[in-house]
CSV table of C-alpha atoms in Angstrom, one decimal:
chain,number,residue,atom,x,y,z
A,648,MET,CA,44.0,26.2,34.6
A,649,PHE,CA,42.6,24.3,37.6
A,650,CYS,CA,39.3,26.2,37.2
A,651,LYS,CA,39.1,25.3,33.5
A,652,PHE,CA,39.8,21.6,34.3
A,653,PHE,CA,37.2,21.7,37.1
A,654,ILE,CA,34.6,23.2,34.7
A,655,THR,CA,35.2,20.6,32.0
A,656,LEU,CA,35.2,17.7,34.5
A,657,THR,CA,32.0,18.8,36.2
A,658,THR,CA,30.3,19.4,32.8
A,659,THR,CA,31.3,15.9,31.7
A,660,VAL,CA,29.9,14.4,35.0
A,661,ALA,CA,26.7,16.3,34.6
A,662,LEU,CA,26.3,15.2,31.0
A,663,GLY,CA,26.9,11.6,32.0
A,664,THR,CA,24.3,11.9,34.8
A,665,HIS,CA,21.6,12.9,32.3
A,666,LEU,CA,22.7,10.2,29.8
A,667,CYS,CA,22.4,7.7,32.6
A,668,GLY,CA,18.8,8.8,33.0
A,669,ALA,CA,18.2,7.8,29.4
A,670,ILE,CA,20.2,4.5,29.5
A,671,GLU,CA,18.8,2.0,27.0
A,672,PRO,CA,17.5,-1.4,28.4
A,673,ALA,CA,19.9,-4.3,28.0
A,674,ASP,CA,17.7,-6.0,25.4
A,675,THR,CA,17.5,-2.9,23.2
A,676,LEU,CA,17.5,-3.8,19.5
A,677,ARG,CA,20.0,-1.7,17.7
A,678,LEU,CA,19.1,-1.5,14.1
A,679,PRO,CA,20.8,0.1,11.1
A,680,LEU,CA,18.7,1.6,8.4
A,681,ASP,CA,19.0,-1.4,6.0
A,682,SER,CA,17.8,-3.8,8.7
A,683,CYS,CA,14.8,-1.6,9.4
A,684,ILE,CA,13.8,-1.6,5.8
A,685,SER,CA,14.3,-5.4,5.5
A,686,ILE,CA,12.1,-6.0,8.6
A,687,ALA,CA,9.4,-3.6,7.2
A,688,LEU,CA,9.4,-5.3,3.8
A,689,SER,CA,8.8,-8.7,5.4
A,690,ASP,CA,6.5,-7.8,8.3
A,691,ASN,CA,4.5,-4.7,7.3
A,692,PRO,CA,0.8,-5.6,6.8
A,693,THR,CA,0.6,-3.3,3.7
A,694,ILE,CA,3.1,-5.4,1.8
A,695,LYS,CA,1.4,-8.6,2.8
A,696,VAL,CA,-1.9,-7.3,1.5
A,697,ALA,CA,-0.2,-6.3,-1.8
A,698,ASP,CA,1.3,-9.7,-2.2
A,699,MET,CA,-2.1,-11.4,-1.5
A,700,GLU,CA,-3.7,-9.2,-4.1
A,701,ILE,CA,-1.3,-10.6,-6.7
A,702,THR,CA,-2.4,-14.1,-5.7
A,703,ARG,CA,-6.0,-13.1,-5.9
A,704,MET,CA,-5.6,-11.8,-9.4
A,705,ASP,CA,-3.9,-15.0,-10.4
A,706,TYR,CA,-7.0,-16.9,-9.2
A,707,SER,CA,-9.1,-14.5,-11.2
A,708,LYS,CA,-7.3,-15.4,-14.4
A,709,LYS,CA,-7.8,-19.1,-13.6
A,710,GLU,CA,-11.5,-18.3,-13.2
A,711,VAL,CA,-11.6,-16.9,-16.8
A,712,ILE,CA,-9.6,-19.9,-18.1
A,713,GLY,CA,-12.2,-22.2,-16.4
A,714,GLN,CA,-14.9,-20.7,-18.6
A,715,LEU,CA,-13.2,-22.2,-21.6
A,716,LEU,CA,-13.4,-25.7,-20.1
A,717,PRO,CA,-16.5,-28.0,-20.1
A,718,SER,CA,-19.1,-27.2,-17.5
A,719,ILE,CA,-20.9,-30.2,-16.1
A,720,ALA,CA,-23.9,-30.2,-13.7
A,721,PHE,CA,-26.3,-32.7,-12.2
A,722,GLY,CA,-29.9,-31.9,-11.5
A,723,ALA,CA,-33.1,-33.5,-10.3
A,724,THR,CA,-36.7,-32.4,-10.3
A,725,TYR,CA,-40.0,-33.8,-9.0
A,726,ASN,CA,-43.5,-32.6,-9.8
A,727,ARG,CA,-46.9,-33.6,-8.3
A,728,THR,CA,-49.9,-32.9,-10.5
A,729,LEU,CA,-52.7,-31.3,-8.6
A,730,ALA,CA,-55.1,-30.8,-11.5
A,731,LYS,CA,-54.5,-32.7,-14.7
A,732,GLN,CA,-54.7,-30.9,-18.1
A,733,THR,CA,-57.8,-31.5,-20.2
A,734,MET,CA,-57.4,-32.1,-23.9
A,735,TYR,CA,-60.2,-31.7,-26.5
A,736,MET,CA,-60.1,-33.5,-29.9
A,737,ASN,CA,-61.7,-31.9,-33.0
A,738,MET,CA,-62.4,-34.8,-35.5
A,739,ASN,CA,-62.7,-34.3,-39.3
A,740,ARG,CA,-66.0,-34.1,-41.1
A,741,THR,CA,-66.2,-37.9,-41.7
A,742,GLY,CA,-65.4,-38.7,-38.1
A,743,ALA,CA,-67.9,-40.5,-36.0
A,744,THR,CA,-67.2,-38.4,-33.0
A,745,SER,CA,-67.9,-34.7,-32.7
A,746,PRO,CA,-66.8,-32.2,-30.0
A,747,GLY,CA,-68.5,-32.8,-26.7
A,748,ASN,CA,-69.1,-36.6,-27.3
A,749,GLY,CA,-66.1,-38.0,-25.6
A,750,SER,CA,-66.2,-41.3,-23.8
A,751,ASP,CA,-64.9,-42.3,-20.4
A,752,ASP,CA,-62.3,-45.0,-20.7
A,753,GLY,CA,-62.4,-45.6,-17.0
A,754,GLY,CA,-58.6,-45.1,-16.5
A,755,ASP,CA,-57.3,-46.9,-13.4
A,756,SER,CA,-54.6,-45.2,-11.4
A,757,GLU,CA,-53.1,-48.5,-10.5
A,758,SER,CA,-52.8,-49.6,-14.2
A,759,GLY,CA,-51.0,-46.3,-15.1
A,760,SER,CA,-53.7,-45.0,-17.4
A,761,SER,CA,-52.7,-41.6,-18.9
A,762,ALA,CA,-56.1,-40.2,-20.1
A,763,THR,CA,-59.6,-40.0,-18.7
A,764,SER,CA,-62.7,-38.5,-20.2
A,765,SER,CA,-64.6,-35.6,-18.6
A,766,GLY,CA,-68.2,-34.8,-18.5
A,767,GLY,CA,-67.6,-31.9,-21.0
A,768,GLY,CA,-66.2,-34.2,-23.6
A,769,GLY,CA,-62.5,-33.4,-22.9
A,770,ILE,CA,-59.8,-35.9,-22.1
A,771,LYS,CA,-57.6,-35.4,-19.0
A,772,VAL,CA,-54.0,-36.3,-19.6
A,773,GLY,CA,-51.0,-36.8,-17.5
A,774,LEU,CA,-50.0,-38.8,-14.4
A,775,ASP,CA,-49.8,-37.8,-10.8
A,776,ASN,CA,-46.0,-37.9,-10.3
A,777,SER,CA,-43.1,-37.0,-12.7
A,778,TYR,CA,-39.4,-37.4,-12.0
A,779,SER,CA,-36.4,-36.2,-13.9
A,780,MET,CA,-32.7,-36.3,-13.1
A,781,GLY,CA,-29.5,-36.3,-15.1
A,782,PHE,CA,-26.4,-34.6,-16.2
A,783,SER,CA,-25.9,-31.6,-18.5
A,784,ALA,CA,-22.7,-30.4,-20.0
A,785,SER,CA,-21.7,-27.4,-22.1
A,786,MET,CA,-18.4,-26.1,-23.5
A,787,PRO,CA,-17.7,-23.0,-25.7
A,788,LEU,CA,-16.0,-23.9,-29.0
A,789,ILE,CA,-15.8,-20.5,-30.5
A,790,ALA,CA,-15.8,-17.6,-28.0
A,791,PRO,CA,-13.8,-14.6,-29.3
A,792,GLN,CA,-14.9,-12.3,-26.5
A,793,LEU,CA,-13.9,-14.8,-23.8
A,794,TRP,CA,-10.5,-15.4,-25.5
A,795,LYS,CA,-9.8,-11.6,-25.3
A,796,SER,CA,-10.8,-11.5,-21.7
A,797,LEU,CA,-7.7,-13.6,-20.9
A,798,LYS,CA,-5.4,-10.7,-22.0
A,799,LEU,CA,-7.5,-8.4,-19.8
A,800,SER,CA,-6.8,-10.8,-16.9
A,801,ASP,CA,-3.0,-10.7,-17.7
A,802,SER,CA,-3.1,-6.9,-17.5
A,803,GLN,CA,-4.8,-7.0,-14.1
A,804,ILE,CA,-2.1,-9.3,-12.8
A,805,ILE,CA,0.6,-7.0,-14.1
A,806,GLN,CA,-1.2,-4.1,-12.4
A,807,SER,CA,-1.2,-5.9,-9.1
A,808,VAL,CA,2.5,-6.7,-9.4
A,809,GLU,CA,3.2,-3.0,-10.1
A,810,GLN,CA,1.0,-1.9,-7.2
A,811,ALA,CA,2.9,-4.3,-4.9
A,812,ARG,CA,6.2,-2.8,-6.2
A,813,GLN,CA,4.8,0.7,-5.6
A,814,SER,CA,3.9,-0.3,-2.0
A,815,ARG,CA,7.4,-1.5,-1.4
A,816,ILE,CA,9.0,1.6,-2.8
A,817,ASN,CA,6.6,3.8,-0.7
A,818,LEU,CA,7.4,1.8,2.4
A,819,ILE,CA,11.2,2.2,1.8
A,820,ASN,CA,10.7,5.9,1.6
A,821,GLN,CA,8.6,6.0,4.7
A,822,VAL,CA,11.0,3.9,6.7
A,823,LYS,CA,14.0,6.1,5.6
A,824,ASN,CA,12.2,9.3,6.5
A,825,ALA,CA,11.1,7.8,9.9
A,826,TYR,CA,14.7,6.6,10.6
A,827,TYR,CA,16.1,10.0,9.6
A,828,MET,CA,13.5,11.7,11.9
A,829,LEU,CA,14.7,9.4,14.8
A,830,LEU,CA,18.3,10.5,14.1
A,831,LEU,CA,17.3,14.1,14.0
A,832,ALA,CA,15.5,13.8,17.3
A,833,GLU,CA,18.4,12.0,19.0
A,834,ASP,CA,21.0,14.4,17.7
A,835,SER,CA,18.8,17.4,18.8
A,836,TYR,CA,18.4,15.8,22.2
A,837,ARG,CA,22.1,15.5,22.6
A,838,VAL,CA,22.7,19.1,21.6
A,839,ILE,CA,20.0,20.4,23.9
A,840,LEU,CA,21.2,18.2,26.7
A,841,GLU,CA,24.7,19.6,26.4
A,842,SER,CA,23.3,23.1,26.5
A,843,TYR,CA,21.2,22.2,29.5
A,844,ASP,CA,24.2,20.8,31.4
A,845,MET,CA,26.2,23.9,30.7
A,846,ALA,CA,23.4,26.1,32.0
A,847,ARG,CA,22.9,23.8,35.0
A,848,PHE,CA,26.5,23.8,35.9
A,849,THR,CA,26.7,27.6,35.6
A,850,ALA,CA,23.6,28.0,37.8
A,851,ASP,CA,25.1,25.7,40.5
A,852,LEU,CA,28.4,27.6,40.3
A,853,TYR,CA,26.7,31.0,40.9
A,854,GLU,CA,24.6,29.6,43.7
A,855,LYS,CA,27.7,28.4,45.5
A,856,GLN,CA,29.4,31.7,44.9
A,857,HIS,CA,26.4,33.5,46.2
A,858,SER,CA,26.5,31.5,49.4
A,859,LEU,CA,30.1,32.6,49.8
A,860,GLY,CA,29.2,36.2,49.0
A,861,ALA,CA,31.1,36.2,45.7
A,862,ALA,CA,28.0,36.6,43.5
A,863,SER,CA,24.8,38.6,43.6
A,864,LYS,CA,21.3,37.2,43.9
A,865,TYR,CA,20.6,38.6,40.5
A,866,ASP,CA,23.3,36.4,39.0
A,867,VAL,CA,21.8,33.3,40.7
A,868,LEU,CA,18.3,34.1,39.4
A,869,ARG,CA,19.5,34.8,35.9
A,870,THR,CA,21.3,31.5,35.6
A,871,GLN,CA,18.4,29.6,37.1
A,872,VAL,CA,16.0,31.2,34.6
A,873,ALA,CA,18.4,30.1,31.8
A,874,VAL,CA,18.1,26.5,33.1
A,875,LYS,CA,14.3,26.6,33.2
A,876,ASN,CA,14.2,28.0,29.7
A,877,VAL,CA,16.1,24.9,28.3
A,878,GLU,CA,14.0,22.3,30.2
A,879,PRO,CA,10.9,22.5,27.9
A,880,GLU,CA,13.1,22.0,24.9
A,881,LEU,CA,14.7,19.0,26.5
A,882,THR,CA,11.3,17.6,27.2
A,883,GLN,CA,10.1,18.2,23.7
A,884,ALA,CA,13.2,16.4,22.3
A,885,THR,CA,12.6,13.4,24.5
A,886,ILE,CA,9.0,13.2,23.3
A,887,ALA,CA,10.2,13.6,19.7
A,888,ILE,CA,12.4,10.5,20.2
A,889,LYS,CA,9.6,8.4,21.5
A,890,GLN,CA,7.3,9.5,18.7
A,891,ALA,CA,9.9,8.7,16.0
A,892,LYS,CA,10.6,5.3,17.5
A,893,LEU,CA,6.9,4.5,17.6
A,894,GLN,CA,6.4,5.6,14.0
A,895,LEU,CA,9.4,3.4,12.9
A,896,LYS,CA,8.0,0.4,14.8
A,897,ILE,CA,4.6,0.8,13.2
A,898,LEU,CA,6.2,0.8,9.7
A,899,MET,CA,8.3,-2.3,10.6
A,900,GLY,CA,5.2,-4.1,12.0
A,901,MET,CA,6.9,-4.5,15.4
A,902,ASP,CA,5.4,-4.5,18.9
A,903,ALA,CA,5.5,-1.0,20.5
A,904,ALA,CA,7.0,-2.5,23.7
A,905,ILE,CA,10.2,-3.7,21.9
A,906,PRO,CA,13.0,-1.2,22.7
A,907,ILE,CA,14.9,-0.1,19.6
A,908,ALA,CA,17.7,2.3,18.9
A,909,ALA,CA,19.6,3.7,15.8
A,910,THR,CA,23.2,2.8,15.2
A,911,THR,CA,24.3,6.0,13.4
A,912,THR,CA,24.0,9.8,13.6
A,913,LEU,CA,23.2,12.4,11.0
A,914,ALA,CA,26.8,13.5,10.8
A,915,ASP,CA,27.8,10.0,9.6
A,916,TYR,CA,26.0,10.7,6.3
A,917,GLU,CA,28.0,13.8,5.5
A,918,ASN,CA,31.1,12.1,4.1
A,919,GLY,CA,29.2,10.1,1.5
A,920,MET,CA,26.8,12.9,0.7
A,921,TYR,CA,28.6,14.6,-2.1
A,922,GLY,CA,29.2,11.3,-4.0
A,923,GLY,CA,25.6,10.5,-3.6
A,924,VAL,CA,24.5,13.7,-5.4
A,925,LEU,CA,26.8,12.8,-8.3
A,926,ASP,CA,25.4,9.3,-8.6
A,927,ILE,CA,21.8,10.5,-9.1
A,928,ASP,CA,20.5,9.9,-12.6
A,929,ARG,CA,17.5,12.2,-13.0
A,930,SER,CA,17.0,11.5,-16.7
A,931,ASP,CA,15.5,8.1,-16.2
A,932,ILE,CA,11.9,8.4,-14.9
A,933,SER,CA,10.7,5.1,-16.4
A,934,GLY,CA,10.6,3.6,-12.9
A,935,ASN,CA,8.0,6.1,-11.6
A,936,SER,CA,5.2,3.9,-10.3
A,937,GLU,CA,2.4,6.4,-11.1
A,938,LEU,CA,3.6,6.5,-14.7
A,939,ARG,CA,3.9,2.8,-15.0
A,940,LEU,CA,0.4,2.2,-13.5
A,941,LEU,CA,-1.0,4.7,-15.9
A,942,ASP,CA,0.6,2.8,-18.8
A,943,ILE,CA,-0.8,-0.5,-17.4
A,944,GLN,CA,-4.3,1.1,-17.1
A,945,THR,CA,-4.0,2.3,-20.7
A,946,ARG,CA,-3.2,-1.3,-21.8
A,947,GLN,CA,-6.2,-2.5,-19.8
A,948,LEU,CA,-8.5,-0.1,-21.6
A,949,ARG,CA,-7.1,-1.2,-25.0
A,950,ASP,CA,-7.8,-4.8,-24.0
A,951,ALA,CA,-11.3,-3.9,-22.9
A,952,LEU,CA,-11.8,-2.2,-26.2
A,953,SER,CA,-10.8,-5.4,-28.0
A,954,VAL,CA,-13.2,-7.3,-25.8
A,955,GLN,CA,-16.0,-5.0,-26.8
A,956,LYS,CA,-15.2,-5.4,-30.5
A,957,MET,CA,-15.3,-9.2,-30.1
A,958,ALA,CA,-18.9,-8.9,-29.2
A,959,TRP,CA,-19.7,-8.6,-33.0
A,960,TYR,CA,-18.4,-12.1,-33.6
A,961,PRO,CA,-20.5,-15.2,-33.5
A,962,THR,CA,-20.2,-17.8,-30.8
A,963,LEU,CA,-20.5,-21.6,-31.0
A,964,ALA,CA,-21.1,-23.9,-28.0
A,965,LEU,CA,-21.4,-27.6,-27.5
A,966,ASN,CA,-24.3,-28.9,-25.4
A,967,ALA,CA,-25.0,-32.4,-24.1
A,968,ASN,CA,-27.6,-34.0,-21.8
A,969,TYR,CA,-28.1,-37.4,-20.3
A,970,ASN,CA,-31.3,-37.8,-18.2
A,971,TRP,CA,-33.6,-40.3,-16.6
A,972,THR,CA,-37.4,-39.7,-16.3
A,973,SER,CA,-40.2,-41.5,-14.6
A,974,MET,CA,-44.0,-40.9,-14.3
A,975,SER,CA,-46.5,-42.7,-12.2
A,976,ASN,CA,-49.9,-42.4,-10.5
A,977,GLY,CA,-50.7,-42.8,-6.9
A,978,SER,CA,-48.0,-42.8,-4.3
A,979,PRO,CA,-44.8,-40.8,-5.1
A,980,LEU,CA,-42.7,-43.5,-3.5
A,981,LYS,CA,-43.5,-46.5,-5.7
A,982,ASN,CA,-44.4,-47.5,-9.3
A,983,PHE,CA,-41.1,-46.0,-10.6
A,984,ARG,CA,-40.4,-46.5,-14.3
A,985,TRP,CA,-37.1,-44.9,-15.2
A,986,ASN,CA,-36.4,-44.3,-18.9
A,987,PRO,CA,-33.1,-42.7,-20.0
A,988,TYR,CA,-32.7,-40.3,-22.8
A,989,SER,CA,-29.8,-38.2,-24.0
A,990,MET,CA,-29.0,-35.6,-26.6
A,991,ILE,CA,-26.0,-33.7,-28.0
A,992,GLY,CA,-26.1,-30.5,-30.0
A,993,LEU,CA,-24.5,-27.3,-31.1
A,994,THR,CA,-25.7,-23.8,-30.3
A,995,LEU,CA,-24.7,-21.0,-32.7
A,996,SER,CA,-25.3,-17.4,-31.8
A,997,ILE,CA,-24.8,-14.6,-34.3
A,998,PRO,CA,-25.3,-11.1,-32.9
A,999,LEU,CA,-27.3,-9.0,-35.4
A,1000,PHE,CA,-28.8,-6.0,-33.6
A,1001,GLU,CA,-29.0,-4.8,-30.0
A,1002,GLY,CA,-30.2,-1.2,-30.4
A,1003,GLY,CA,-26.7,0.1,-31.0
A,1004,GLN,CA,-25.4,-0.9,-27.6
A,1005,ARG,CA,-22.3,-2.6,-28.8
A,1006,TYR,CA,-21.4,0.4,-31.0
A,1007,THR,CA,-21.8,2.9,-28.2
A,1008,ARG,CA,-19.7,0.7,-25.8
A,1009,ILE,CA,-16.9,0.6,-28.3
A,1010,LYS,CA,-17.0,4.4,-28.7
A,1011,GLN,CA,-16.9,4.9,-25.0
A,1012,ALA,CA,-13.8,2.6,-24.7
A,1013,GLU,CA,-12.1,4.5,-27.6
A,1014,ILE,CA,-12.6,7.8,-25.8
A,1015,GLN,CA,-11.2,6.4,-22.5
A,1016,VAL,CA,-8.0,5.3,-24.4
A,1017,ARG,CA,-7.6,8.8,-25.8
A,1018,GLU,CA,-8.1,10.3,-22.4
A,1019,MET,CA,-5.4,8.2,-20.9
A,1020,GLY,CA,-3.0,9.5,-23.6
A,1021,TRP,CA,-3.6,13.1,-22.6
A,1022,GLN,CA,-3.3,12.2,-18.9
A,1023,ARG,CA,0.1,10.5,-19.6
A,1024,ASP,CA,1.4,13.6,-21.3
A,1025,ASN,CA,0.3,15.8,-18.4
A,1026,MET,CA,1.8,13.4,-15.8
A,1027,LEU,CA,5.1,13.2,-17.7
A,1028,ARG,CA,5.5,17.0,-17.6
A,1029,SER,CA,4.5,17.1,-13.9
A,1030,ILE,CA,7.1,14.4,-13.0
A,1031,ASN,CA,9.9,16.2,-14.9
A,1032,MET,CA,9.0,19.4,-13.1
A,1033,GLN,CA,9.1,17.6,-9.7
A,1034,VAL,CA,12.4,16.0,-10.5
A,1035,ASP,CA,13.9,19.4,-11.4
A,1036,LEU,CA,12.6,20.9,-8.2
A,1037,ALA,CA,13.9,17.9,-6.2
A,1038,MET,CA,17.4,18.3,-7.7
A,1039,ASP,CA,17.4,22.0,-6.9
A,1040,ASN,CA,16.3,21.2,-3.4
A,1041,ILE,CA,19.1,18.6,-2.9
A,1042,GLN,CA,21.8,21.0,-4.3
A,1043,MET,CA,20.5,23.7,-2.0
A,1044,ASN,CA,20.7,21.4,1.0
A,1045,VAL,CA,24.2,20.4,0.1
A,1046,LYS,CA,25.3,24.0,0.1
A,1047,GLN,CA,23.5,24.6,3.4
A,1048,ILE,CA,25.2,21.7,5.0
A,1049,ALA,CA,28.6,23.0,4.0
A,1050,SER,CA,27.7,26.4,5.4
A,1051,CYS,CA,26.3,25.0,8.6
A,1052,SER,CA,29.3,22.8,9.1
A,1053,GLU,CA,31.6,25.9,8.9
A,1054,SER,CA,29.2,27.7,11.2
A,1055,VAL,CA,29.5,25.0,13.8
A,1056,HIS,CA,33.3,25.0,13.6
A,1057,GLN,CA,33.3,28.8,14.1
A,1058,ALA,CA,30.8,28.7,16.9
A,1059,GLU,CA,32.9,26.0,18.7
A,1060,VAL,CA,36.0,28.2,18.4
A,1061,ALA,CA,34.1,31.3,19.6
A,1062,HIS,CA,32.6,29.4,22.5
A,1063,ASP,CA,36.1,28.1,23.6
A,1064,ILE,CA,37.5,31.7,23.5
A,1065,MET,CA,34.5,33.0,25.4
A,1066,LYS,CA,34.7,30.3,28.0
A,1067,GLN,CA,38.4,31.0,28.6
A,1068,SER,CA,37.7,34.7,28.8
A,1069,PHE,CA,34.9,34.0,31.4
A,1070,GLU,CA,37.3,31.9,33.5
A,1071,ILE,CA,39.7,34.7,33.8
A,1072,GLY,CA,37.0,37.3,34.3
A,1073,ALA,CA,37.4,39.1,31.0
A,1074,ALA,CA,33.9,38.2,29.9
A,1075,SER,CA,30.5,38.3,31.6
A,1076,TYR,CA,28.0,35.5,32.0
A,1077,LEU,CA,25.8,37.0,29.3
A,1078,ASP,CA,28.7,36.8,26.8
A,1079,LEU,CA,29.3,33.2,27.7
A,1080,ARG,CA,25.6,32.4,27.5
A,1081,ASP,CA,25.3,34.1,24.1
A,1082,SER,CA,28.2,31.9,22.8
A,1083,GLU,CA,26.5,28.8,24.2
A,1084,LEU,CA,23.2,29.7,22.5
A,1085,ALA,CA,25.0,30.4,19.2
A,1086,LEU,CA,26.8,27.0,19.4
A,1087,THR,CA,23.5,25.2,20.2
A,1088,GLN,CA,21.7,26.9,17.3
A,1089,SER,CA,24.4,26.2,14.8
A,1090,ARG,CA,24.5,22.5,15.8
A,1091,LEU,CA,20.7,22.2,15.5
A,1092,ALA,CA,20.8,24.0,12.1
A,1093,TYR,CA,23.6,21.6,11.0
A,1094,ASN,CA,21.6,18.5,12.0
A,1095,GLN,CA,18.4,19.9,10.3
A,1096,ALA,CA,20.3,20.6,7.1
A,1097,ILE,CA,21.6,17.0,6.9
A,1098,TYR,CA,18.1,15.7,7.7
A,1099,ASN,CA,16.6,17.9,4.9
A,1100,TYR,CA,19.1,16.6,2.5
A,1101,LEU,CA,18.5,12.9,3.3
A,1102,VAL,CA,14.7,13.4,3.1
A,1103,ALA,CA,15.0,15.2,-0.2
A,1104,LYS,CA,17.2,12.5,-1.6
A,1105,SER,CA,14.8,9.8,-0.4
A,1106,ASP,CA,11.8,11.6,-1.9
A,1107,LEU,CA,13.7,11.9,-5.2
A,1108,GLU,CA,14.4,8.2,-5.1
A,1109,LEU,CA,10.6,7.6,-4.6
A,1110,LEU,CA,9.8,9.9,-7.5
A,1111,LEU,CA,12.2,8.2,-9.9
A,1112,GLY,CA,11.1,4.7,-8.6
A,1113,ASN,CA,14.6,3.4,-8.9
A,1114,ALA,CA,15.0,1.9,-5.4
A,1115,ASP,CA,16.7,-1.5,-5.4
A,1116,VAL,CA,14.1,-3.5,-3.5
A,1117,SER,CA,16.1,-6.8,-3.9
A,1118,GLN,CA,19.0,-5.6,-1.7
A,1119,TYR,CA,16.7,-5.5,1.3
A,1120,ASN,CA,15.5,-9.0,1.0
A,1121,ARG,CA,16.1,-10.9,4.2
A,1122,LYS,CA,18.2,-14.0,4.0
């Protein structure tokens, strides 16, 4: 009895010593799963980019609306004449002047003369400087193709909203899987650490017995080899915890230097596991993001088809101008004579023939719409098949968890019996070590089965697209 108490006490002390080596800092942030998801949804860069894309598409729609409003512009031009144009006049038969008999009127640049004669009988016209500035405005009155483009912009906004929703659902799935991986790594570390402590204690015990002449050198070496065999597994488990925490921090958009820890274990999910399986509604796949995006893209193609058909309709636009002009000779900085002029008018455009381009564009759009229909049918069959496989996988994991749970219980009982037999000398060290390994493997298999179930359930939730994003909104 005293030996049994001594073994239990020493094992507990050794276990505590190893745990002290992994003591968390005082400022460790202990986060449940819901908090991790909430932080990720608010701080992850992917979500921020998706939300910004919605805002960008909203501005894109406003850009299309702006094309329906008046467009006003101001412009100004200046031209300096280097060589004036020459004009020849052809008089009628009764005219006194014939070609080649022009006269020089001696135009003076200072008096603003606009025409001079040339030696060849022509008349040079124009002034040295010309100015023009003013306002121009235009506004579409009848623009069917532009009106239909507004519906296309609405579809693009809806697509951006759905893509943002898809990003959130994908992020929830990734955070859950990363959190479950952290739980698996921590639980595996605890199981392997307990196995290491048992092996370490046994090795120390045999070493003391060997020093007293109660154990052989072979027994000491055998127990020390058992300790060395567990150490790599313990190191791998420690690395797995660090990697899982780093992955979770990346998804949450946190600094890698911030210490975090989980608040639960995998075994905590077993009690609510069976009810969770019954609550799954596999018949509703309308929330699948890929299917919803395909429907939105089909709507966009139909809107694009309508836009192409509107190219056959006439357009009418209102145009207006108000300008000032000035012309002078000599210096461009004086002798200004500004004269305003304005106009208003309508521009009607009736498309008649463009070499069949509009017709071929419409046919291309119609083919794309039919292609999307076939793609949707194929995607629907694929999603239903994936849902069936996911449900089968979940049910298999539930059965495996029940089997592993019973296996752990049996391994614990067998290990207790073997430990008692070893204490009284009725069992060898190999028998005790075999029972320890069986217990360790059964616990690891149990944790792995729960992890597989949680990941499968999370993947099914992603496939159905029925994650309640609103419950993770941070207050």
